[in-house]
Tab-separated table of C-alpha atoms in Angstrom:
chain	number	residue	atom	x	y	z
A	1	MET	CA	-28.963	-108.944	29.880
A	2	LEU	CA	-30.294	-106.828	32.734
A	3	ARG	CA	-32.555	-104.007	31.584
A	4	LEU	CA	-33.776	-101.297	33.896
A	5	SER	CA	-36.674	-99.036	33.232
A	6	PRO	CA	-35.796	-95.328	33.162
A	7	LEU	CA	-37.558	-94.892	36.521
A	8	ALA	CA	-35.594	-97.748	38.106
A	9	LEU	CA	-32.369	-96.291	36.734
A	10	LEU	CA	-33.239	-92.865	38.139
A	11	VAL	CA	-34.070	-94.348	41.563
A	12	ALA	CA	-30.785	-96.269	41.554
A	13	CYS	CA	-28.851	-93.116	40.743
A	14	VAL	CA	-30.498	-90.914	43.362
A	15	SER	CA	-31.180	-93.372	46.175
A	16	ASP	CA	-28.529	-91.847	48.421
A	17	LEU	CA	-29.254	-88.167	47.887
A	18	GLN	CA	-28.028	-85.753	50.492
A	19	PRO	CA	-28.703	-82.022	50.521
A	20	VAL	CA	-25.689	-80.081	49.292
A	21	ASP	CA	-24.400	-76.653	50.086
A	22	MET	CA	-25.391	-74.647	47.014
A	23	SER	CA	-22.283	-72.489	47.351
A	24	GLU	CA	-20.298	-75.626	46.448
A	25	ARG	CA	-22.275	-76.010	43.215
A	26	LEU	CA	-22.767	-72.426	42.190
A	27	SER	CA	-20.040	-69.984	41.498
A	28	LEU	CA	-20.831	-67.187	43.898
A	29	ASN	CA	-19.358	-63.820	43.115
A	30	SER	CA	-19.222	-61.753	46.271
A	31	SER	CA	-17.008	-58.784	46.867
A	32	GLY	CA	-17.020	-59.564	50.579
A	33	ALA	CA	-18.846	-56.308	51.208
A	34	VAL	CA	-21.937	-56.305	53.362
A	35	ILE	CA	-25.047	-54.175	53.191
A	36	GLU	CA	-24.591	-52.118	56.318
A	37	GLY	CA	-27.297	-52.522	58.924
A	38	GLU	CA	-29.030	-55.462	57.198
A	39	PHE	CA	-29.098	-58.970	58.624
A	40	VAL	CA	-30.455	-62.334	57.494
A	41	ILE	CA	-31.981	-64.168	60.454
A	42	SER	CA	-33.547	-67.631	60.509
A	43	HIS	CA	-35.897	-66.772	63.319
A	44	ASP	CA	-39.292	-65.097	63.016
A	45	LEU	CA	-38.917	-62.462	65.691
A	46	THR	CA	-41.847	-61.050	67.589
A	47	SER	CA	-42.418	-57.301	67.554
A	48	GLN	CA	-41.227	-57.204	71.188
A	49	GLU	CA	-37.969	-58.989	70.282
A	50	MET	CA	-37.386	-56.646	67.332
A	51	GLU	CA	-37.960	-53.614	69.545
A	52	THR	CA	-35.565	-54.955	72.189
A	53	LEU	CA	-32.887	-55.676	69.568
A	54	GLY	CA	-33.416	-52.378	67.736
A	55	ILE	CA	-34.237	-53.942	64.374
A	56	GLU	CA	-37.209	-54.119	62.013
A	57	GLN	CA	-38.285	-56.821	59.579
A	58	LEU	CA	-37.973	-55.860	55.912
A	59	ASP	CA	-39.009	-59.201	54.438
A	60	TRP	CA	-39.903	-62.733	55.510
A	61	ASN	CA	-39.784	-65.919	53.448
A	62	GLY	CA	-41.941	-68.472	55.231
A	63	ALA	CA	-41.056	-71.217	52.753
A	64	ILE	CA	-37.499	-71.320	54.100
A	65	ASP	CA	-38.085	-69.557	57.451
A	66	VAL	CA	-35.625	-66.743	56.835
A	67	GLY	CA	-36.124	-63.031	57.280
A	68	LEU	CA	-34.332	-59.887	56.228
A	69	TYR	CA	-33.991	-57.376	59.048
A	70	GLN	CA	-32.648	-53.831	59.251
A	71	ALA	CA	-31.041	-52.196	62.264
A	72	LEU	CA	-32.794	-49.085	63.524
A	73	ASP	CA	-29.784	-48.157	65.621
A	74	THR	CA	-26.161	-49.176	65.384
A	75	VAL	CA	-26.291	-52.908	66.068
A	76	SER	CA	-23.348	-55.180	65.358
A	77	LEU	CA	-23.552	-58.693	64.013
A	78	SER	CA	-21.863	-60.083	67.116
A	79	GLU	CA	-24.389	-58.323	69.388
A	80	LEU	CA	-27.290	-59.816	67.448
A	81	LYS	CA	-25.740	-63.286	67.498
A	82	ARG	CA	-25.170	-63.084	71.225
A	83	ALA	CA	-28.685	-61.801	71.962
A	84	LEU	CA	-30.411	-64.374	69.755
A	85	SER	CA	-28.302	-67.297	70.985
A	86	GLN	CA	-29.758	-66.710	74.449
A	87	ARG	CA	-33.324	-66.930	73.080
A	88	SER	CA	-33.128	-69.534	70.336
A	89	ARG	CA	-33.035	-73.313	70.243
A	90	GLY	CA	-29.536	-73.348	68.752
A	91	GLU	CA	-30.356	-74.065	65.116
A	92	ASP	CA	-31.058	-70.442	64.184
A	93	PHE	CA	-28.496	-68.260	62.441
A	94	VAL	CA	-27.732	-64.578	62.021
A	95	GLU	CA	-25.600	-63.344	59.134
A	96	ALA	CA	-24.802	-60.003	57.563
A	97	ASN	CA	-26.661	-59.421	54.295
A	98	ARG	CA	-24.169	-59.771	51.443
A	99	PRO	CA	-24.927	-59.177	47.774
A	100	VAL	CA	-23.917	-62.126	45.592
A	101	GLU	CA	-24.330	-63.048	41.966
A	102	THR	CA	-24.912	-66.686	41.111
A	103	ALA	CA	-23.616	-68.403	38.046
A	104	SER	CA	-26.232	-69.280	35.505
A	105	ILE	CA	-26.424	-71.921	32.842
A	106	ASN	CA	-24.645	-70.397	29.876
A	107	ASP	CA	-24.952	-73.232	27.378
A	108	PRO	CA	-26.020	-71.636	24.070
A	109	TYR	CA	-28.003	-74.805	23.267
A	110	ARG	CA	-29.906	-74.858	26.594
A	111	ASP	CA	-33.212	-74.090	24.830
A	112	TYR	CA	-32.853	-77.321	22.863
A	113	GLN	CA	-32.294	-79.448	25.961
A	114	TRP	CA	-35.950	-80.194	26.653
A	115	ASN	CA	-34.981	-83.229	28.714
A	116	PHE	CA	-33.688	-80.975	31.511
A	117	ASP	CA	-37.103	-79.336	31.768
A	118	LEU	CA	-38.914	-82.692	31.859
A	119	LEU	CA	-36.638	-83.926	34.642
A	120	ASP	CA	-36.784	-80.590	36.511
A	121	ILE	CA	-33.016	-80.944	36.661
A	122	GLU	CA	-32.342	-77.562	38.270
A	123	THR	CA	-34.377	-78.640	41.306
A	124	ALA	CA	-32.464	-81.935	41.395
A	125	TRP	CA	-29.169	-80.008	41.435
A	126	GLN	CA	-30.237	-78.559	44.800
A	127	TYR	CA	-29.927	-82.059	46.310
A	128	SER	CA	-26.993	-83.574	44.468
A	129	THR	CA	-24.314	-82.466	42.084
A	130	GLY	CA	-23.549	-86.016	40.956
A	131	SER	CA	-20.171	-86.041	42.665
A	132	GLY	CA	-19.009	-89.627	43.124
A	133	VAL	CA	-21.753	-91.059	40.895
A	134	THR	CA	-20.985	-93.022	37.741
A	135	VAL	CA	-23.825	-93.382	35.261
A	136	ALA	CA	-23.815	-95.512	32.124
A	137	VAL	CA	-26.453	-95.108	29.445
A	138	LEU	CA	-26.992	-98.044	27.115
A	139	ASP	CA	-29.192	-97.077	24.201
A	140	THR	CA	-30.255	-100.044	22.089
A	141	GLY	CA	-33.055	-98.162	20.376
A	142	VAL	CA	-31.682	-98.626	16.863
A	143	ASP	CA	-34.078	-98.705	13.921
A	144	PHE	CA	-32.197	-100.625	11.238
A	145	SER	CA	-34.787	-99.744	8.604
A	146	GLY	CA	-35.233	-96.047	9.355
A	147	GLU	CA	-34.399	-93.281	6.915
A	148	ASP	CA	-31.510	-92.111	9.094
A	149	ALA	CA	-29.939	-95.584	9.197
A	150	PRO	CA	-26.247	-95.664	8.303
A	151	VAL	CA	-25.107	-97.703	5.327
A	152	LYS	CA	-23.204	-100.272	7.415
A	153	PHE	CA	-23.902	-101.773	10.814
A	154	LEU	CA	-21.220	-103.516	12.819
A	155	LYS	CA	-22.126	-106.583	14.798
A	156	GLY	CA	-20.224	-105.327	17.836
A	157	TRP	CA	-19.237	-107.321	20.913
A	158	ASP	CA	-21.499	-109.752	22.716
A	159	PHE	CA	-20.596	-109.410	26.380
């Protein structure tokens, strides 16, 4: 019988991880409304660029290289996209700031699921949702003499 260690099993299950779009995993509740005059831009603009575009930086998250900007004048999303596409390397984006609410884990027994915390499962869900993966868990850790042992044991099938 082939036995894999838990680490080997985990590596086998996640060896082909690909980043996933979190909007596919999370239920996003958005009214479609935008926060007028606010834009999310994946480009750290210089003060000269912000002045030229008529925007100011409200916040910057260096960990993911995304900033929140506010228009000082009336600036449209299409104008910003056009202006930044001429300056950027092509991988930057500009989007209107939209309020969304994400779904949360609502399992009433979540506090008892310590294994999720040990595996840091919520971080893992950022890379894979498990779609297309079949996992089998074979637990042979039976203590025939323990106090919780049932009265009868069946021999079972020998594959």
